[in-house]
mmCIF file of the C-alpha atoms, coordinates in Angstrom:
data_MODEL
# 
_entry.id   MODEL 
# 
loop_
_atom_site.group_PDB 
_atom_site.id 
_atom_site.type_symbol 
_atom_site.label_atom_id 
_atom_site.label_alt_id 
_atom_site.label_comp_id 
_atom_site.label_asym_id 
_atom_site.label_entity_id 
_atom_site.label_seq_id 
_atom_site.pdbx_PDB_ins_code 
_atom_site.Cartn_x 
_atom_site.Cartn_y 
_atom_site.Cartn_z 
_atom_site.occupancy 
_atom_site.B_iso_or_equiv 
_atom_site.pdbx_formal_charge 
_atom_site.auth_seq_id 
_atom_site.auth_comp_id 
_atom_site.auth_asym_id 
_atom_site.auth_atom_id 
_atom_site.pdbx_PDB_model_num 
ATOM 1   C CA . TYR A 1 1   ? -30.168 -13.400 12.280  1.00 0.00 ? 1   TYR A CA 1 
ATOM 2   C CA . LEU A 1 2   ? -27.206 -14.037 14.571  1.00 0.00 ? 2   LEU A CA 1 
ATOM 3   C CA . LEU A 1 3   ? -25.237 -15.100 11.463  1.00 0.00 ? 3   LEU A CA 1 
ATOM 4   C CA . GLY A 1 4   ? -25.969 -11.059 10.044  1.00 0.00 ? 4   GLY A CA 1 
ATOM 5   C CA . ALA A 1 5   ? -25.003 -9.702  12.985  1.00 0.00 ? 5   ALA A CA 1 
ATOM 6   C CA . THR A 1 6   ? -22.698 -12.244 12.340  1.00 0.00 ? 6   THR A CA 1 
ATOM 7   C CA . LEU A 1 7   ? -21.279 -10.673 8.975   1.00 0.00 ? 7   LEU A CA 1 
ATOM 8   C CA . TYR A 1 8   ? -21.728 -7.106  10.272  1.00 0.00 ? 8   TYR A CA 1 
ATOM 9   C CA . TYR A 1 9   ? -19.958 -7.574  12.636  1.00 0.00 ? 9   TYR A CA 1 
ATOM 10  C CA . LEU A 1 10  ? -16.756 -8.378  10.300  1.00 0.00 ? 10  LEU A CA 1 
ATOM 11  C CA . LEU A 1 11  ? -17.296 -5.761  7.941   1.00 0.00 ? 11  LEU A CA 1 
ATOM 12  C CA . THR A 1 12  ? -17.317 -2.894  9.965   1.00 0.00 ? 12  THR A CA 1 
ATOM 13  C CA . GLY A 1 13  ? -15.716 -3.876  12.820  1.00 0.00 ? 13  GLY A CA 1 
ATOM 14  C CA . ALA A 1 14  ? -18.783 -2.667  15.111  1.00 0.00 ? 14  ALA A CA 1 
ATOM 15  C CA . LEU A 1 15  ? -21.194 -4.653  17.091  1.00 0.00 ? 15  LEU A CA 1 
ATOM 16  C CA . PRO A 1 16  ? -24.422 -4.146  15.385  1.00 0.00 ? 16  PRO A CA 1 
ATOM 17  C CA . HIS A 1 17  ? -26.453 -3.264  18.678  1.00 0.00 ? 17  HIS A CA 1 
ATOM 18  C CA . PRO A 1 18  ? -23.773 -0.889  20.331  1.00 0.00 ? 18  PRO A CA 1 
ATOM 19  C CA . GLY A 1 19  ? -24.770 0.971   23.778  1.00 0.00 ? 19  GLY A CA 1 
ATOM 20  C CA . ASP A 1 20  ? -23.493 0.943   27.209  1.00 0.00 ? 20  ASP A CA 1 
ATOM 21  C CA . THR A 1 21  ? -25.567 -1.031  29.162  1.00 0.00 ? 21  THR A CA 1 
ATOM 22  C CA . SER A 1 22  ? -26.458 -4.506  28.534  1.00 0.00 ? 22  SER A CA 1 
ATOM 23  C CA . HIS A 1 23  ? -30.399 -3.462  28.430  1.00 0.00 ? 23  HIS A CA 1 
ATOM 24  C CA . GLU A 1 24  ? -29.832 -0.727  25.927  1.00 0.00 ? 24  GLU A CA 1 
ATOM 25  C CA . VAL A 1 25  ? -28.552 -3.344  24.191  1.00 0.00 ? 25  VAL A CA 1 
ATOM 26  C CA . LEU A 1 26  ? -31.263 -5.386  24.297  1.00 0.00 ? 26  LEU A CA 1 
ATOM 27  C CA . PHE A 1 27  ? -33.438 -2.655  23.733  1.00 0.00 ? 27  PHE A CA 1 
ATOM 28  C CA . LYS A 1 28  ? -32.240 -2.021  20.283  1.00 0.00 ? 28  LYS A CA 1 
ATOM 29  C CA . ALA A 1 29  ? -31.539 -5.334  19.331  1.00 0.00 ? 29  ALA A CA 1 
ATOM 30  C CA . GLY A 1 30  ? -35.578 -6.087  20.020  1.00 0.00 ? 30  GLY A CA 1 
ATOM 31  C CA . MET A 1 31  ? -36.911 -3.096  18.598  1.00 0.00 ? 31  MET A CA 1 
ATOM 32  C CA . GLY A 1 32  ? -34.285 -3.785  15.417  1.00 0.00 ? 32  GLY A CA 1 
ATOM 33  C CA . ILE A 1 33  ? -32.293 -1.068  15.361  1.00 0.00 ? 33  ILE A CA 1 
ATOM 34  C CA . VAL A 1 34  ? -28.967 -0.998  13.254  1.00 0.00 ? 34  VAL A CA 1 
ATOM 35  C CA . PRO A 1 35  ? -26.999 1.307   12.067  1.00 0.00 ? 35  PRO A CA 1 
ATOM 36  C CA . PRO A 1 36  ? -26.098 0.375   8.397   1.00 0.00 ? 36  PRO A CA 1 
ATOM 37  C CA . PRO A 1 37  ? -22.763 -0.863  7.870   1.00 0.00 ? 37  PRO A CA 1 
ATOM 38  C CA . ARG A 1 38  ? -21.395 2.416   6.194   1.00 0.00 ? 38  ARG A CA 1 
ATOM 39  C CA . GLN A 1 39  ? -22.436 4.104   8.715   1.00 0.00 ? 39  GLN A CA 1 
ATOM 40  C CA . ALA A 1 40  ? -20.960 1.837   11.148  1.00 0.00 ? 40  ALA A CA 1 
ATOM 41  C CA . ASN A 1 41  ? -17.373 2.532   9.827   1.00 0.00 ? 41  ASN A CA 1 
ATOM 42  C CA . PRO A 1 42  ? -17.889 4.544   6.978   1.00 0.00 ? 42  PRO A CA 1 
ATOM 43  C CA . ASP A 1 43  ? -13.890 4.550   5.675   1.00 0.00 ? 43  ASP A CA 1 
ATOM 44  C CA . ARG A 1 44  ? -13.932 0.909   5.687   1.00 0.00 ? 44  ARG A CA 1 
ATOM 45  C CA . GLU A 1 45  ? -14.657 -1.361  2.071   1.00 0.00 ? 45  GLU A CA 1 
ATOM 46  C CA . MET A 1 46  ? -17.318 -3.368  1.960   1.00 0.00 ? 46  MET A CA 1 
ATOM 47  C CA . PRO A 1 47  ? -18.361 -5.604  -1.236  1.00 0.00 ? 47  PRO A CA 1 
ATOM 48  C CA . GLU A 1 48  ? -22.348 -4.162  -1.676  1.00 0.00 ? 48  GLU A CA 1 
ATOM 49  C CA . GLU A 1 49  ? -23.641 -7.563  -1.911  1.00 0.00 ? 49  GLU A CA 1 
ATOM 50  C CA . LEU A 1 50  ? -22.345 -8.920  1.828   1.00 0.00 ? 50  LEU A CA 1 
ATOM 51  C CA . VAL A 1 51  ? -23.893 -5.581  3.058   1.00 0.00 ? 51  VAL A CA 1 
ATOM 52  C CA . ALA A 1 52  ? -27.152 -6.112  1.466   1.00 0.00 ? 52  ALA A CA 1 
ATOM 53  C CA . LEU A 1 53  ? -26.892 -10.070 2.712   1.00 0.00 ? 53  LEU A CA 1 
ATOM 54  C CA . ALA A 1 54  ? -26.125 -8.667  6.813   1.00 0.00 ? 54  ALA A CA 1 
ATOM 55  C CA . THR A 1 55  ? -28.403 -5.958  6.087   1.00 0.00 ? 55  THR A CA 1 
ATOM 56  C CA . ARG A 1 56  ? -31.243 -8.104  5.480   1.00 0.00 ? 56  ARG A CA 1 
ATOM 57  C CA . ALA A 1 57  ? -30.704 -10.875 7.666   1.00 0.00 ? 57  ALA A CA 1 
ATOM 58  C CA . MET A 1 58  ? -30.877 -8.398  10.839  1.00 0.00 ? 58  MET A CA 1 
ATOM 59  C CA . ALA A 1 59  ? -33.935 -6.896  9.195   1.00 0.00 ? 59  ALA A CA 1 
ATOM 60  C CA . PRO A 1 60  ? -36.606 -5.773  11.821  1.00 0.00 ? 60  PRO A CA 1 
ATOM 61  C CA . GLU A 1 61  ? -39.740 -8.526  10.229  1.00 0.00 ? 61  GLU A CA 1 
ATOM 62  C CA . PRO A 1 62  ? -38.552 -11.856 10.801  1.00 0.00 ? 62  PRO A CA 1 
ATOM 63  C CA . LYS A 1 63  ? -40.598 -12.286 7.266   1.00 0.00 ? 63  LYS A CA 1 
ATOM 64  C CA . ASP A 1 64  ? -38.580 -10.164 5.548   1.00 0.00 ? 64  ASP A CA 1 
ATOM 65  C CA . ARG A 1 65  ? -34.785 -12.160 7.206   1.00 0.00 ? 65  ARG A CA 1 
ATOM 66  C CA . VAL A 1 66  ? -32.973 -14.338 5.262   1.00 0.00 ? 66  VAL A CA 1 
ATOM 67  C CA . PRO A 1 67  ? -35.141 -17.567 5.687   1.00 0.00 ? 67  PRO A CA 1 
ATOM 68  C CA . GLY A 1 68  ? -32.676 -19.601 7.312   1.00 0.00 ? 68  GLY A CA 1 
ATOM 69  C CA . ALA A 1 69  ? -29.129 -20.533 7.477   1.00 0.00 ? 69  ALA A CA 1 
ATOM 70  C CA . ARG A 1 70  ? -28.277 -22.608 3.641   1.00 0.00 ? 70  ARG A CA 1 
ATOM 71  C CA . GLU A 1 71  ? -29.937 -19.382 2.217   1.00 0.00 ? 71  GLU A CA 1 
ATOM 72  C CA . PHE A 1 72  ? -27.740 -17.362 3.755   1.00 0.00 ? 72  PHE A CA 1 
ATOM 73  C CA . VAL A 1 73  ? -24.292 -19.555 3.213   1.00 0.00 ? 73  VAL A CA 1 
ATOM 74  C CA . ALA A 1 74  ? -25.837 -19.838 -0.471  1.00 0.00 ? 74  ALA A CA 1 
ATOM 75  C CA . ALA A 1 75  ? -25.918 -15.771 -0.668  1.00 0.00 ? 75  ALA A CA 1 
ATOM 76  C CA . LEU A 1 76  ? -22.922 -15.411 1.097   1.00 0.00 ? 76  LEU A CA 1 
ATOM 77  C CA . GLU A 1 77  ? -21.150 -17.583 -1.345  1.00 0.00 ? 77  GLU A CA 1 
ATOM 78  C CA . ALA A 1 78  ? -22.850 -15.661 -4.340  1.00 0.00 ? 78  ALA A CA 1 
ATOM 79  C CA . GLY A 1 79  ? -21.346 -13.283 -3.043  1.00 0.00 ? 79  GLY A CA 1 
ATOM 80  C CA . ARG A 1 80  ? -17.829 -14.215 -2.562  1.00 0.00 ? 80  ARG A CA 1 
ATOM 81  C CA . SER A 1 81  ? -17.766 -15.529 -6.517  1.00 0.00 ? 81  SER A CA 1 
ATOM 82  C CA . GLY A 1 82  ? -18.717 -12.673 -7.263  1.00 0.00 ? 82  GLY A CA 1 
ATOM 83  C CA . ALA A 1 83  ? -21.948 -14.078 -8.975  1.00 0.00 ? 83  ALA A CA 1 
ATOM 84  C CA . ASN A 1 84  ? -23.428 -11.279 -7.718  1.00 0.00 ? 84  ASN A CA 1 
ATOM 85  C CA . ARG A 1 85  ? -21.098 -9.056  -9.872  1.00 0.00 ? 85  ARG A CA 1 
ATOM 86  C CA . ARG A 1 86  ? -21.466 -10.439 -13.095 1.00 0.00 ? 86  ARG A CA 1 
ATOM 87  C CA . ALA A 1 87  ? -25.170 -10.592 -12.465 1.00 0.00 ? 87  ALA A CA 1 
ATOM 88  C CA . GLU A 1 88  ? -25.058 -6.902  -12.467 1.00 0.00 ? 88  GLU A CA 1 
ATOM 89  C CA . SER A 1 89  ? -22.399 -6.479  -14.904 1.00 0.00 ? 89  SER A CA 1 
ATOM 90  C CA . THR A 1 90  ? -24.258 -8.768  -17.228 1.00 0.00 ? 90  THR A CA 1 
ATOM 91  C CA . GLU A 1 91  ? -27.492 -6.372  -16.454 1.00 0.00 ? 91  GLU A CA 1 
ATOM 92  C CA . ILE A 1 92  ? -25.680 -2.601  -17.236 1.00 0.00 ? 92  ILE A CA 1 
ATOM 93  C CA . ALA A 1 93  ? -24.260 -4.171  -20.412 1.00 0.00 ? 93  ALA A CA 1 
ATOM 94  C CA . ALA A 1 94  ? -27.814 -4.619  -21.626 1.00 0.00 ? 94  ALA A CA 1 
ATOM 95  C CA . ARG A 1 95  ? -28.714 -1.575  -20.484 1.00 0.00 ? 95  ARG A CA 1 
ATOM 96  C CA . ALA A 1 96  ? -25.877 -0.311  -22.316 1.00 0.00 ? 96  ALA A CA 1 
ATOM 97  C CA . ALA A 1 97  ? -27.225 -2.307  -25.240 1.00 0.00 ? 97  ALA A CA 1 
ATOM 98  C CA . ALA A 1 98  ? -30.875 -0.876  -25.121 1.00 0.00 ? 98  ALA A CA 1 
ATOM 99  C CA . LEU A 1 99  ? -29.655 2.926   -25.107 1.00 0.00 ? 99  LEU A CA 1 
ATOM 100 C CA . LEU A 1 100 ? -27.764 1.688   -28.593 1.00 0.00 ? 100 LEU A CA 1 
ATOM 101 C CA . ALA A 1 101 ? -30.754 0.354   -30.314 1.00 0.00 ? 101 ALA A CA 1 
ATOM 102 C CA . GLU A 1 102 ? -32.947 2.959   -29.478 1.00 0.00 ? 102 GLU A CA 1 
ATOM 103 C CA . GLY A 1 103 ? -30.853 5.008   -32.120 1.00 0.00 ? 103 GLY A CA 1 
ATOM 104 C CA . THR A 1 104 ? -31.273 8.525   -30.293 1.00 0.00 ? 104 THR A CA 1 
ATOM 105 C CA . ALA A 1 105 ? -27.872 9.367   -32.058 1.00 0.00 ? 105 ALA A CA 1 
ATOM 106 C CA . ASP A 1 106 ? -26.690 12.295  -30.139 1.00 0.00 ? 106 ASP A CA 1 
ATOM 107 C CA . TYR A 1 107 ? -23.074 13.047  -28.608 1.00 0.00 ? 107 TYR A CA 1 
ATOM 108 C CA . SER A 1 108 ? -24.980 12.058  -24.658 1.00 0.00 ? 108 SER A CA 1 
ATOM 109 C CA . CYS A 1 109 ? -26.368 8.571   -25.806 1.00 0.00 ? 109 CYS A CA 1 
ATOM 110 C CA . PHE A 1 110 ? -22.846 7.480   -26.475 1.00 0.00 ? 110 PHE A CA 1 
ATOM 111 C CA . ALA A 1 111 ? -21.292 8.946   -23.151 1.00 0.00 ? 111 ALA A CA 1 
ATOM 112 C CA . GLU A 1 112 ? -24.244 7.800   -20.921 1.00 0.00 ? 112 GLU A CA 1 
ATOM 113 C CA . VAL A 1 113 ? -22.888 4.184   -23.009 1.00 0.00 ? 113 VAL A CA 1 
ATOM 114 C CA . GLU A 1 114 ? -19.611 4.549   -22.162 1.00 0.00 ? 114 GLU A CA 1 
ATOM 115 C CA . LYS A 1 115 ? -20.421 5.094   -18.916 1.00 0.00 ? 115 LYS A CA 1 
ATOM 116 C CA . LEU A 1 116 ? -22.826 2.141   -17.972 1.00 0.00 ? 116 LEU A CA 1 
ATOM 117 C CA . LEU A 1 117 ? -19.913 0.062   -19.975 1.00 0.00 ? 117 LEU A CA 1 
ATOM 118 C CA . GLY A 1 118 ? -17.432 1.676   -17.563 1.00 0.00 ? 118 GLY A CA 1 
ATOM 119 C CA . GLN A 1 119 ? -19.612 0.399   -14.724 1.00 0.00 ? 119 GLN A CA 1 
ATOM 120 C CA . ALA A 1 120 ? -20.187 -2.968  -16.393 1.00 0.00 ? 120 ALA A CA 1 
ATOM 121 C CA . ARG A 1 121 ? -16.339 -3.394  -16.369 1.00 0.00 ? 121 ARG A CA 1 
ATOM 122 C CA . GLU A 1 122 ? -15.804 -2.274  -13.308 1.00 0.00 ? 122 GLU A CA 1 
ATOM 123 C CA . LEU A 1 123 ? -17.546 -4.840  -11.957 1.00 0.00 ? 123 LEU A CA 1 
ATOM 124 C CA . TRP A 1 124 ? -16.375 -7.947  -14.162 1.00 0.00 ? 124 TRP A CA 1 
ATOM 125 C CA . THR A 1 125 ? -13.437 -7.009  -16.232 1.00 0.00 ? 125 THR A CA 1 
ATOM 126 C CA . PRO A 1 126 ? -14.266 -9.957  -18.757 1.00 0.00 ? 126 PRO A CA 1 
ATOM 127 C CA . ASN A 1 127 ? -18.038 -9.381  -19.450 1.00 0.00 ? 127 ASN A CA 1 
ATOM 128 C CA . PRO A 1 128 ? -17.999 -10.866 -23.349 1.00 0.00 ? 128 PRO A CA 1 
ATOM 129 C CA . ALA A 1 129 ? -20.765 -8.255  -23.971 1.00 0.00 ? 129 ALA A CA 1 
ATOM 130 C CA . ILE A 1 130 ? -18.694 -5.154  -23.112 1.00 0.00 ? 130 ILE A CA 1 
ATOM 131 C CA . PRO A 1 131 ? -16.030 -5.013  -26.296 1.00 0.00 ? 131 PRO A CA 1 
ATOM 132 C CA . PRO A 1 132 ? -18.827 -6.011  -28.847 1.00 0.00 ? 132 PRO A CA 1 
ATOM 133 C CA . LEU A 1 133 ? -21.116 -3.018  -27.682 1.00 0.00 ? 133 LEU A CA 1 
ATOM 134 C CA . ALA A 1 134 ? -17.966 -0.423  -26.669 1.00 0.00 ? 134 ALA A CA 1 
ATOM 135 C CA . GLU A 1 135 ? -16.540 -1.241  -30.425 1.00 0.00 ? 135 GLU A CA 1 
ATOM 136 C CA . GLN A 1 136 ? -20.581 -0.577  -32.227 1.00 0.00 ? 136 GLN A CA 1 
ATOM 137 C CA . SER A 1 137 ? -20.505 2.706   -29.210 1.00 0.00 ? 137 SER A CA 1 
ATOM 138 C CA . THR A 1 138 ? -17.563 4.158   -30.609 1.00 0.00 ? 138 THR A CA 1 
ATOM 139 C CA . ALA A 1 139 ? -18.334 3.615   -34.199 1.00 0.00 ? 139 ALA A CA 1 
ATOM 140 C CA . ARG A 1 140 ? -21.569 5.145   -34.183 1.00 0.00 ? 140 ARG A CA 1 
ATOM 141 C CA . HIS A 1 141 ? -20.118 7.692   -32.386 1.00 0.00 ? 141 HIS A CA 1 
ATOM 142 C CA . ALA A 1 142 ? -17.517 8.477   -34.890 1.00 0.00 ? 142 ALA A CA 1 
ATOM 143 C CA . GLU A 1 143 ? -19.977 8.175   -37.617 1.00 0.00 ? 143 GLU A CA 1 
ATOM 144 C CA . LEU A 1 144 ? -22.112 10.438  -35.932 1.00 0.00 ? 144 LEU A CA 1 
ATOM 145 C CA . ALA A 1 145 ? -18.872 12.953  -35.228 1.00 0.00 ? 145 ALA A CA 1 
ATOM 146 C CA . ILE A 1 146 ? -18.186 13.031  -38.933 1.00 0.00 ? 146 ILE A CA 1 
ATOM 147 C CA . GLU A 1 147 ? -21.421 13.520  -40.216 1.00 0.00 ? 147 GLU A CA 1 
ATOM 148 C CA . ALA A 1 148 ? -21.218 16.565  -37.556 1.00 0.00 ? 148 ALA A CA 1 
ATOM 149 C CA . GLY A 1 149 ? -18.466 17.949  -39.176 1.00 0.00 ? 149 GLY A CA 1 
ATOM 150 C CA . ASP A 1 150 ? -16.595 17.345  -36.075 1.00 0.00 ? 150 ASP A CA 1 
ATOM 151 C CA . LEU A 1 151 ? -13.458 14.993  -37.761 1.00 0.00 ? 151 LEU A CA 1 
ATOM 152 C CA . THR A 1 152 ? -11.142 15.819  -34.723 1.00 0.00 ? 152 THR A CA 1 
ATOM 153 C CA . LEU A 1 153 ? -13.276 14.286  -32.342 1.00 0.00 ? 153 LEU A CA 1 
ATOM 154 C CA . GLY A 1 154 ? -14.737 11.457  -35.670 1.00 0.00 ? 154 GLY A CA 1 
ATOM 155 C CA . ARG A 1 155 ? -10.272 10.391  -36.166 1.00 0.00 ? 155 ARG A CA 1 
ATOM 156 C CA . LEU A 1 156 ? -10.061 10.751  -32.365 1.00 0.00 ? 156 LEU A CA 1 
ATOM 157 C CA . LEU A 1 157 ? -12.609 7.644   -31.993 1.00 0.00 ? 157 LEU A CA 1 
ATOM 158 C CA . ALA A 1 158 ? -12.420 5.718   -34.717 1.00 0.00 ? 158 ALA A CA 1 
ATOM 159 C CA . ARG A 1 159 ? -8.600  5.456   -34.144 1.00 0.00 ? 159 ARG A CA 1 
ATOM 160 C CA . ARG A 1 160 ? -9.522  3.590   -31.000 1.00 0.00 ? 160 ARG A CA 1 
ATOM 161 C CA . LEU A 1 161 ? -10.298 0.822   -33.690 1.00 0.00 ? 161 LEU A CA 1 
ATOM 162 C CA . GLU A 1 162 ? -7.688  0.645   -35.309 1.00 0.00 ? 162 GLU A CA 1 
ATOM 163 C CA . GLY A 1 163 ? -6.925  -2.712  -36.875 1.00 0.00 ? 163 GLY A CA 1 
ATOM 164 C CA . ARG A 1 164 ? -10.079 -4.062  -36.816 1.00 0.00 ? 164 ARG A CA 1 
ATOM 165 C CA . ASP A 1 165 ? -12.738 -3.187  -39.896 1.00 0.00 ? 165 ASP A CA 1 
ATOM 166 C CA . SER A 1 166 ? -14.418 -0.979  -38.578 1.00 0.00 ? 166 SER A CA 1 
ATOM 167 C CA . GLY A 1 167 ? -11.549 1.555   -37.318 1.00 0.00 ? 167 GLY A CA 1 
ATOM 168 C CA . THR A 1 168 ? -9.920  1.126   -41.461 1.00 0.00 ? 168 THR A CA 1 
ATOM 169 C CA . ARG A 1 169 ? -13.394 2.143   -42.906 1.00 0.00 ? 169 ARG A CA 1 
ATOM 170 C CA . LEU A 1 170 ? -13.931 5.084   -40.435 1.00 0.00 ? 170 LEU A CA 1 
ATOM 171 C CA . LEU A 1 171 ? -10.276 6.325   -40.461 1.00 0.00 ? 171 LEU A CA 1 
ATOM 172 C CA . GLY A 1 172 ? -10.685 6.026   -44.145 1.00 0.00 ? 172 GLY A CA 1 
ATOM 173 C CA . LEU A 1 173 ? -14.095 8.361   -44.145 1.00 0.00 ? 173 LEU A CA 1 
ATOM 174 C CA . VAL A 1 174 ? -12.704 11.215  -41.805 1.00 0.00 ? 174 VAL A CA 1 
ATOM 175 C CA . GLY A 1 175 ? -9.884  11.057  -44.734 1.00 0.00 ? 175 GLY A CA 1 
ATOM 176 C CA . ARG A 1 176 ? -11.942 11.688  -47.616 1.00 0.00 ? 176 ARG A CA 1 
ATOM 177 C CA . ALA A 1 177 ? -14.073 14.541  -44.915 1.00 0.00 ? 177 ALA A CA 1 
ATOM 178 C CA . GLU A 1 178 ? -10.809 16.149  -44.264 1.00 0.00 ? 178 GLU A CA 1 
ATOM 179 C CA . ALA A 1 179 ? -10.061 16.141  -48.390 1.00 0.00 ? 179 ALA A CA 1 
ATOM 180 C CA . ARG A 1 180 ? -13.471 17.395  -48.964 1.00 0.00 ? 180 ARG A CA 1 
ATOM 181 C CA . ARG A 1 181 ? -13.194 19.970  -46.274 1.00 0.00 ? 181 ARG A CA 1 
ATOM 182 C CA . ARG A 1 182 ? -9.634  20.648  -48.215 1.00 0.00 ? 182 ARG A CA 1 
ATOM 183 C CA . ARG A 1 183 ? -10.696 21.904  -51.861 1.00 0.00 ? 183 ARG A CA 1 
ATOM 184 C CA . SER A 1 184 ? -13.919 23.386  -50.296 1.00 0.00 ? 184 SER A CA 1 
ATOM 185 C CA . ARG A 1 185 ? -11.531 25.384  -48.494 1.00 0.00 ? 185 ARG A CA 1 
ATOM 186 C CA . ARG A 1 186 ? -9.350  25.843  -51.614 1.00 0.00 ? 186 ARG A CA 1 
ATOM 187 C CA . VAL A 1 187 ? -12.251 27.003  -53.733 1.00 0.00 ? 187 VAL A CA 1 
ATOM 188 C CA . GLN A 1 188 ? -13.877 29.741  -51.287 1.00 0.00 ? 188 GLN A CA 1 
ATOM 189 C CA . ARG A 1 189 ? -10.116 31.028  -51.428 1.00 0.00 ? 189 ARG A CA 1 
ATOM 190 C CA . VAL A 1 190 ? -9.841  31.085  -55.523 1.00 0.00 ? 190 VAL A CA 1 
ATOM 191 C CA . ALA A 1 191 ? -13.451 32.279  -55.176 1.00 0.00 ? 191 ALA A CA 1 
ATOM 192 C CA . THR A 1 192 ? -12.808 35.703  -52.809 1.00 0.00 ? 192 THR A CA 1 
ATOM 193 C CA . THR A 1 193 ? -9.438  36.586  -54.182 1.00 0.00 ? 193 THR A CA 1 
ATOM 194 C CA . SER A 1 194 ? -10.935 36.638  -57.783 1.00 0.00 ? 194 SER A CA 1 
# 
């Protein structure tokens, strides 16, 4: 509990049991009344893993607390090393992969995948799952745009993949679709002038 209170103070710069008298402080401590760290100092940056650790260590019920000092230090080290951020990034990337695997191909699906990959990247930039998922999502999004006749979007997305086989293939598809569109317009113009 005391390690949690110390971490709380380090995170917030505030005491976990504020009060005007020692009686009030002891009462709040005994009742487990602790303002949430982000409420205690909303303007301060706090790593989510450490906020959760401090909160758990000071849980009102002893059975809900971190079991001991070794476990607390292990959780603190995991928070410092970024292990939790990597795990969360990996889980978010897996959700993006699952969305792509569902096969529901619409613009909102690709927007959600893009959002998830952005969150995963923010947590752990070198996550190795992100680049192939981003390429797959961009390629499928471009294919959908081309099929829907949205060639401007298709070209924009294909350009994101320039230098890769998928980008070359997609730019070729856009070029052929644009050529078909120009031929169709010429045929229409000729037909209306005749």
